[in-house]
CSV table of C-alpha atoms in Angstrom, one decimal:
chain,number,residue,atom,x,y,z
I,6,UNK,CA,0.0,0.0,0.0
I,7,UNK,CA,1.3,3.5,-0.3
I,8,UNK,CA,1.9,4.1,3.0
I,9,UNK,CA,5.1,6.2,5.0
I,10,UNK,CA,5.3,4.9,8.5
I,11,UNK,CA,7.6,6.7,11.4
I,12,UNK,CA,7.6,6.3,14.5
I,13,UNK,CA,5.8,9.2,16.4
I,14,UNK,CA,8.7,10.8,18.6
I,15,UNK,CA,12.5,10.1,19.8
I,16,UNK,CA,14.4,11.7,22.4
I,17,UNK,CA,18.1,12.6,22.3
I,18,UNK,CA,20.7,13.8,24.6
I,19,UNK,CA,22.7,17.2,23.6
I,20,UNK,CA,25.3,16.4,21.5
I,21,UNK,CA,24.7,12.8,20.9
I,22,UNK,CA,23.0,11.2,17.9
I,23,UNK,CA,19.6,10.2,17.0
I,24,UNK,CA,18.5,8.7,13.7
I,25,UNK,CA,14.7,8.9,12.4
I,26,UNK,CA,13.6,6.2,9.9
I,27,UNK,CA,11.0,6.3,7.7
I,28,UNK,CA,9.3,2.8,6.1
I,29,UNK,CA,7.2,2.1,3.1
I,30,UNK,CA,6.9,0.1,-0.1
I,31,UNK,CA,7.2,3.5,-2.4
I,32,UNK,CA,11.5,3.6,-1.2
I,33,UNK,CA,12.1,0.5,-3.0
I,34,UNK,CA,12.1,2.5,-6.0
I,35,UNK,CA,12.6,5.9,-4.6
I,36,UNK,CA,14.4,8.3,-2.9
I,37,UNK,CA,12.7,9.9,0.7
I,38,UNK,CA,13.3,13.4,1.2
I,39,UNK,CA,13.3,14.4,4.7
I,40,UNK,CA,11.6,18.3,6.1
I,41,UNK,CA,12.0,19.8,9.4
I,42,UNK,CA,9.1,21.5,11.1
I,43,UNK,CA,8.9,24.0,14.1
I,44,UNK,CA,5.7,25.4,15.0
I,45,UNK,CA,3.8,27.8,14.2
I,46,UNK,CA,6.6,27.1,10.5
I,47,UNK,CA,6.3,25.9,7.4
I,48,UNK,CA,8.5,22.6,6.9
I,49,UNK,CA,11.8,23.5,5.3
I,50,UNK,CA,13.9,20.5,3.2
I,51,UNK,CA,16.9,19.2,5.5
I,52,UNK,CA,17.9,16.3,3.0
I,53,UNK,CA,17.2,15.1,-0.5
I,54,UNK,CA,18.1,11.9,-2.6
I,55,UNK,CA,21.0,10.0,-1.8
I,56,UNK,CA,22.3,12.1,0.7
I,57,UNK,CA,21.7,15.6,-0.7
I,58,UNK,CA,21.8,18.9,1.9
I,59,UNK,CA,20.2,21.8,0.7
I,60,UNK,CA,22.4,25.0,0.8
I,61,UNK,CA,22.5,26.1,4.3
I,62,UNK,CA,21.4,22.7,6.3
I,63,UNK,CA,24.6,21.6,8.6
I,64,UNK,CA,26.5,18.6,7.8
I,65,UNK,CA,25.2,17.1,11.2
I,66,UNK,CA,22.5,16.0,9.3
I,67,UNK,CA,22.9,12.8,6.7
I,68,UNK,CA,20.5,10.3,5.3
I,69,UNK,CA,21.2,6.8,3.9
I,70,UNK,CA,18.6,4.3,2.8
I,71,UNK,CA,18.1,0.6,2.1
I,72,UNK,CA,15.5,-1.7,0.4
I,73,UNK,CA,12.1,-0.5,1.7
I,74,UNK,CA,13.4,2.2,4.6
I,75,UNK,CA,15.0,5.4,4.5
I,76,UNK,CA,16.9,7.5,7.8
I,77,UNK,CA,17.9,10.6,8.8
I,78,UNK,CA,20.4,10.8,11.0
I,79,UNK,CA,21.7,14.1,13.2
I,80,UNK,CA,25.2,13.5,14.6
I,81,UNK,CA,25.8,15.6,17.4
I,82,UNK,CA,22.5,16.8,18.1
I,83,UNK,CA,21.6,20.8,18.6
I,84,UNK,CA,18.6,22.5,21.0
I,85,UNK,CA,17.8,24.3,17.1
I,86,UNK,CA,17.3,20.7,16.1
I,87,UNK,CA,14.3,19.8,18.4
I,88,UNK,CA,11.3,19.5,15.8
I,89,UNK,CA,8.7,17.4,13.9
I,90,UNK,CA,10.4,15.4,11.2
I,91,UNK,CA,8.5,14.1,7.7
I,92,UNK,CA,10.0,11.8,5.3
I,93,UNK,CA,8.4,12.4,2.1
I,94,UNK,CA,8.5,10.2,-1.3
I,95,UNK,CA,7.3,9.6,-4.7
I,96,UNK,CA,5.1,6.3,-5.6
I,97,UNK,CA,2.9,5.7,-8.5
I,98,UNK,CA,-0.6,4.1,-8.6
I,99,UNK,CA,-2.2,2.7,-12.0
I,100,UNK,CA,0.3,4.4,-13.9
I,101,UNK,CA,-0.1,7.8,-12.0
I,102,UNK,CA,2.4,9.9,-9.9
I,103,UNK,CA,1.4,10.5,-6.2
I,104,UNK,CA,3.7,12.1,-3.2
I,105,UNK,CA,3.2,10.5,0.1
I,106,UNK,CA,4.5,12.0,3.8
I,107,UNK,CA,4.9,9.6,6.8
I,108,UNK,CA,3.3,10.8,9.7
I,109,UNK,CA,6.1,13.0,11.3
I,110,UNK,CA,8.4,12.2,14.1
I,111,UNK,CA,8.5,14.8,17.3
I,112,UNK,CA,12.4,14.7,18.1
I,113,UNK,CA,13.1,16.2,21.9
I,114,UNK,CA,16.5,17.3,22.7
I,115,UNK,CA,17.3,16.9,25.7
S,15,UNK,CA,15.6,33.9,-3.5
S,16,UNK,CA,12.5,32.1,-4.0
S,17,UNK,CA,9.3,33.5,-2.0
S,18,UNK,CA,6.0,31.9,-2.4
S,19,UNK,CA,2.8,33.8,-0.4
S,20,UNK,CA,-0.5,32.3,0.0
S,21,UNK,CA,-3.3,34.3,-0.3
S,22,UNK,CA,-7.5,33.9,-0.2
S,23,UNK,CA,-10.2,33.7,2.0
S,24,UNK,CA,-9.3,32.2,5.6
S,25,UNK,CA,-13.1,31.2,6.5
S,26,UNK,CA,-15.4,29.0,3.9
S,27,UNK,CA,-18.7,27.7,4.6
S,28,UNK,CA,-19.5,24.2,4.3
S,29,UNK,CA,-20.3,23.0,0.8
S,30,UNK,CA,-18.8,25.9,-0.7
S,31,UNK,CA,-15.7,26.1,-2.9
S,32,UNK,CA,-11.8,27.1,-1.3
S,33,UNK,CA,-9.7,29.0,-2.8
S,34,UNK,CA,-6.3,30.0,-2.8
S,35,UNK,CA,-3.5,31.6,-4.9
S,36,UNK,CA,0.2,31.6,-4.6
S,37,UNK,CA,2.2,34.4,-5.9
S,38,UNK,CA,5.8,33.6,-6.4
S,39,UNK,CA,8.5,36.3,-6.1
S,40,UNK,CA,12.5,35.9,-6.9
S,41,UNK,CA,11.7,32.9,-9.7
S,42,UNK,CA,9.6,32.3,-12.9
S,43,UNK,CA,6.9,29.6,-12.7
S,44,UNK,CA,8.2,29.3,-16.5
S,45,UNK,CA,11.4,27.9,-15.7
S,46,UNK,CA,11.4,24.5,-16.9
S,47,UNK,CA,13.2,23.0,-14.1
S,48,UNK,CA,10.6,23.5,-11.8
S,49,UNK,CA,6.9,22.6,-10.9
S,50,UNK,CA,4.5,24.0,-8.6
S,51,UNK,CA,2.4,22.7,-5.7
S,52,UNK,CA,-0.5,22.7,-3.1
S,53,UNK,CA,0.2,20.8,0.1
S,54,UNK,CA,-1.8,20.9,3.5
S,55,UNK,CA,-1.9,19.8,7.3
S,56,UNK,CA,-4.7,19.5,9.2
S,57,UNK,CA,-4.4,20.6,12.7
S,58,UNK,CA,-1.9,18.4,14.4
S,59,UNK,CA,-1.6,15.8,11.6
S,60,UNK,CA,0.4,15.0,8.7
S,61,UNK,CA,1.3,16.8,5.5
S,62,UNK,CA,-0.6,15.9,2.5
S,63,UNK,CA,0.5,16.6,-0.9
S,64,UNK,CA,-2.7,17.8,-2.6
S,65,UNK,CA,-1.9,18.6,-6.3
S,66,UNK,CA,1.5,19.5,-8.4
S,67,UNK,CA,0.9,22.1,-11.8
S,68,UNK,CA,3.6,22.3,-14.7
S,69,UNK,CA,4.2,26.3,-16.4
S,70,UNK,CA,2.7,23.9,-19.8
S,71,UNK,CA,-0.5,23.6,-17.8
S,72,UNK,CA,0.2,19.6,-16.9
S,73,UNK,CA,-0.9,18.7,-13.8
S,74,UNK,CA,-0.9,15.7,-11.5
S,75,UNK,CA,-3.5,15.4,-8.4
S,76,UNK,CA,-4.1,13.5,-5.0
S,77,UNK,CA,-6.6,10.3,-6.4
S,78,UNK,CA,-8.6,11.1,-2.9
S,79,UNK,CA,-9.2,15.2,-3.9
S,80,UNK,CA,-8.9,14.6,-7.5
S,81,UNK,CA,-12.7,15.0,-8.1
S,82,UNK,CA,-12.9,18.1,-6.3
S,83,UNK,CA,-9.8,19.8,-7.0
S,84,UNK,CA,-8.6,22.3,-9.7
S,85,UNK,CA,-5.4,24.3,-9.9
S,86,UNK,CA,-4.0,26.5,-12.5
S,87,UNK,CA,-1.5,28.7,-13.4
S,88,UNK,CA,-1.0,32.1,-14.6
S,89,UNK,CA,2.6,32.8,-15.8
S,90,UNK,CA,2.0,36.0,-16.8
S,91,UNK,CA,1.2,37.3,-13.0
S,92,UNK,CA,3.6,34.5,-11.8
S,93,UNK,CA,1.1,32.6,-9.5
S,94,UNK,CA,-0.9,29.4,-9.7
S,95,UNK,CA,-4.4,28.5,-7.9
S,96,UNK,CA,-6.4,26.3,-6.2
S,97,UNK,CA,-9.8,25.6,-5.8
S,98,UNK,CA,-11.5,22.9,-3.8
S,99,UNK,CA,-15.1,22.1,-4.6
S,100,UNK,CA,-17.9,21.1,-2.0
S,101,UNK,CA,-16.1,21.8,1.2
S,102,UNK,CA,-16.5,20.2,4.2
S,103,UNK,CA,-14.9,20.2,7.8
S,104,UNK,CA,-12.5,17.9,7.3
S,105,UNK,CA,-10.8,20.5,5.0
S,106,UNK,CA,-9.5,22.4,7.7
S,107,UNK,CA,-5.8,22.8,7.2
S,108,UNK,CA,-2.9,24.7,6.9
S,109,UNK,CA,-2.5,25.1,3.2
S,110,UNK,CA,1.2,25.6,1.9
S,111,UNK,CA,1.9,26.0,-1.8
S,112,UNK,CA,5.5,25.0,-2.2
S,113,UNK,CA,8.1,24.5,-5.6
S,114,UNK,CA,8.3,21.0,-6.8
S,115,UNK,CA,11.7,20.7,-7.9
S,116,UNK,CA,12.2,17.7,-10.5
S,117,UNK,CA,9.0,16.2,-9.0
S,118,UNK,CA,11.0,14.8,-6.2
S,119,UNK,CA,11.4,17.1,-3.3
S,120,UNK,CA,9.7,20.1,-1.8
S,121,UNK,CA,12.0,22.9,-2.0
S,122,UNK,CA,10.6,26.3,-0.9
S,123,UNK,CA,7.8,27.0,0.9
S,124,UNK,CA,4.9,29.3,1.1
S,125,UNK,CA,4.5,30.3,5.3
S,126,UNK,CA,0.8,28.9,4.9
S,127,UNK,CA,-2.4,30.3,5.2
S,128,UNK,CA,-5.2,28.4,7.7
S,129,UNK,CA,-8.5,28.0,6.1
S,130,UNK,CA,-11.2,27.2,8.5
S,131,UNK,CA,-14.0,25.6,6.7
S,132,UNK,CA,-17.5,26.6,9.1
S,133,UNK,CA,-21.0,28.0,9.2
């Protein structure tokens, strides 16, 4: 089905490392692209393809994937960071193009 | 620099049509590398991608809004639209137009506009 799961919230120490993943049958065949939201904010696109940061996002933040899962992980994690994250991919459907968002995960910086 | 800004109506009545348009600033909804998009979030849920408009008029929707959605674009003014027929509650949302780089990734962002659909 074309479906994005993540789980709903992760906690991480200042300064350590916590990686989100994202699962669904639409990142066997494509890329997620990963968005941070704050609130009251309009997500903003922390990662991209294999591995892509937009202009501006710091390097504490990489993704990786593998057969039907994707991650994003932040190494050495900021206050700034604490946020909802949504992975985000393409699927298609009967010969159509549809864009899918997992349900978000809350991360808490501790 | 890219700047998209929502604009239309913030309250509809049930049954009644929503409307928004996005006026982009700092890029051409011409350019050929790009394509244009409505997304929205409901009050503490997720983001749903609504529908995605090329500058040629080629458009691609959501197969659950597809029967009530339209959305067009005006490259002479630089902005694209989006109507939403027969609204109902469950419309409520934040509603974000956004550029769809290479159909892949969402990469600018509108700041949203609530649209509260009640009597």
């Amino acid at each position: 089905s074309s479906e994005l799961t993540q789980d709903p919230a992760v906690s991480v120490a200042l300064g350590q490392t916590v990686r989100i993943t994202c699962q669904g049958d639409s990142l066997r065949g494509y890329y997620a692209s990963w968005y941070q939201q704050k609130p009251g904010q309009a997500p903003l696109l922390v990662m991209s393809g294999k591995n892509k940061r937009p202009s501006g996002i710091p390097d504490r933040f990489s993704g990786s994937s593998s057969r039907d899962s994707a991650s994003l992980t932040i190494t050495g994690a900021q206050a700034e960071d604490e946020a909802d994250y949504y992975c985000n991919s393409r699927d298609s459907i009967g010969g159509h193009l549809i864009w899918l968002f997992g349900g978000g995960t809350k991360v808490t910086v501790l | 620099q890219v700047q998209l800004q929502e604009s239309g109506p913030r309250l509809v009545k049930p049954s009644e049509t929503l409307s928004l348009t996005c006026n982009v600033s700092g890029g051409s909804l011409d350019d050929r590398s790009f394509f244009w998009a409505y997304i929205r979030q409901p009050p503490g849920k997720r983001l749903e991608w609504i529908a995605t408009i090329y500058y040629t008029g080629a458009t691609h929707f959501n197969p659950s809004l597809k029967s009530r959605v339209a959305i067009s674009i005006d490259t002479s003014n630089n902005r694209f639209s989006l109507n939403l027929t027969s609204a109902t509650a469950a419309d409520t949302a934040v509603y974000y137009c956004a550029r769809h780089q290479n159909l892949v990734n969402f990469d600018y962002w509108g700041q949203g506009s609530l649209v509260t659909v009640s009597s």
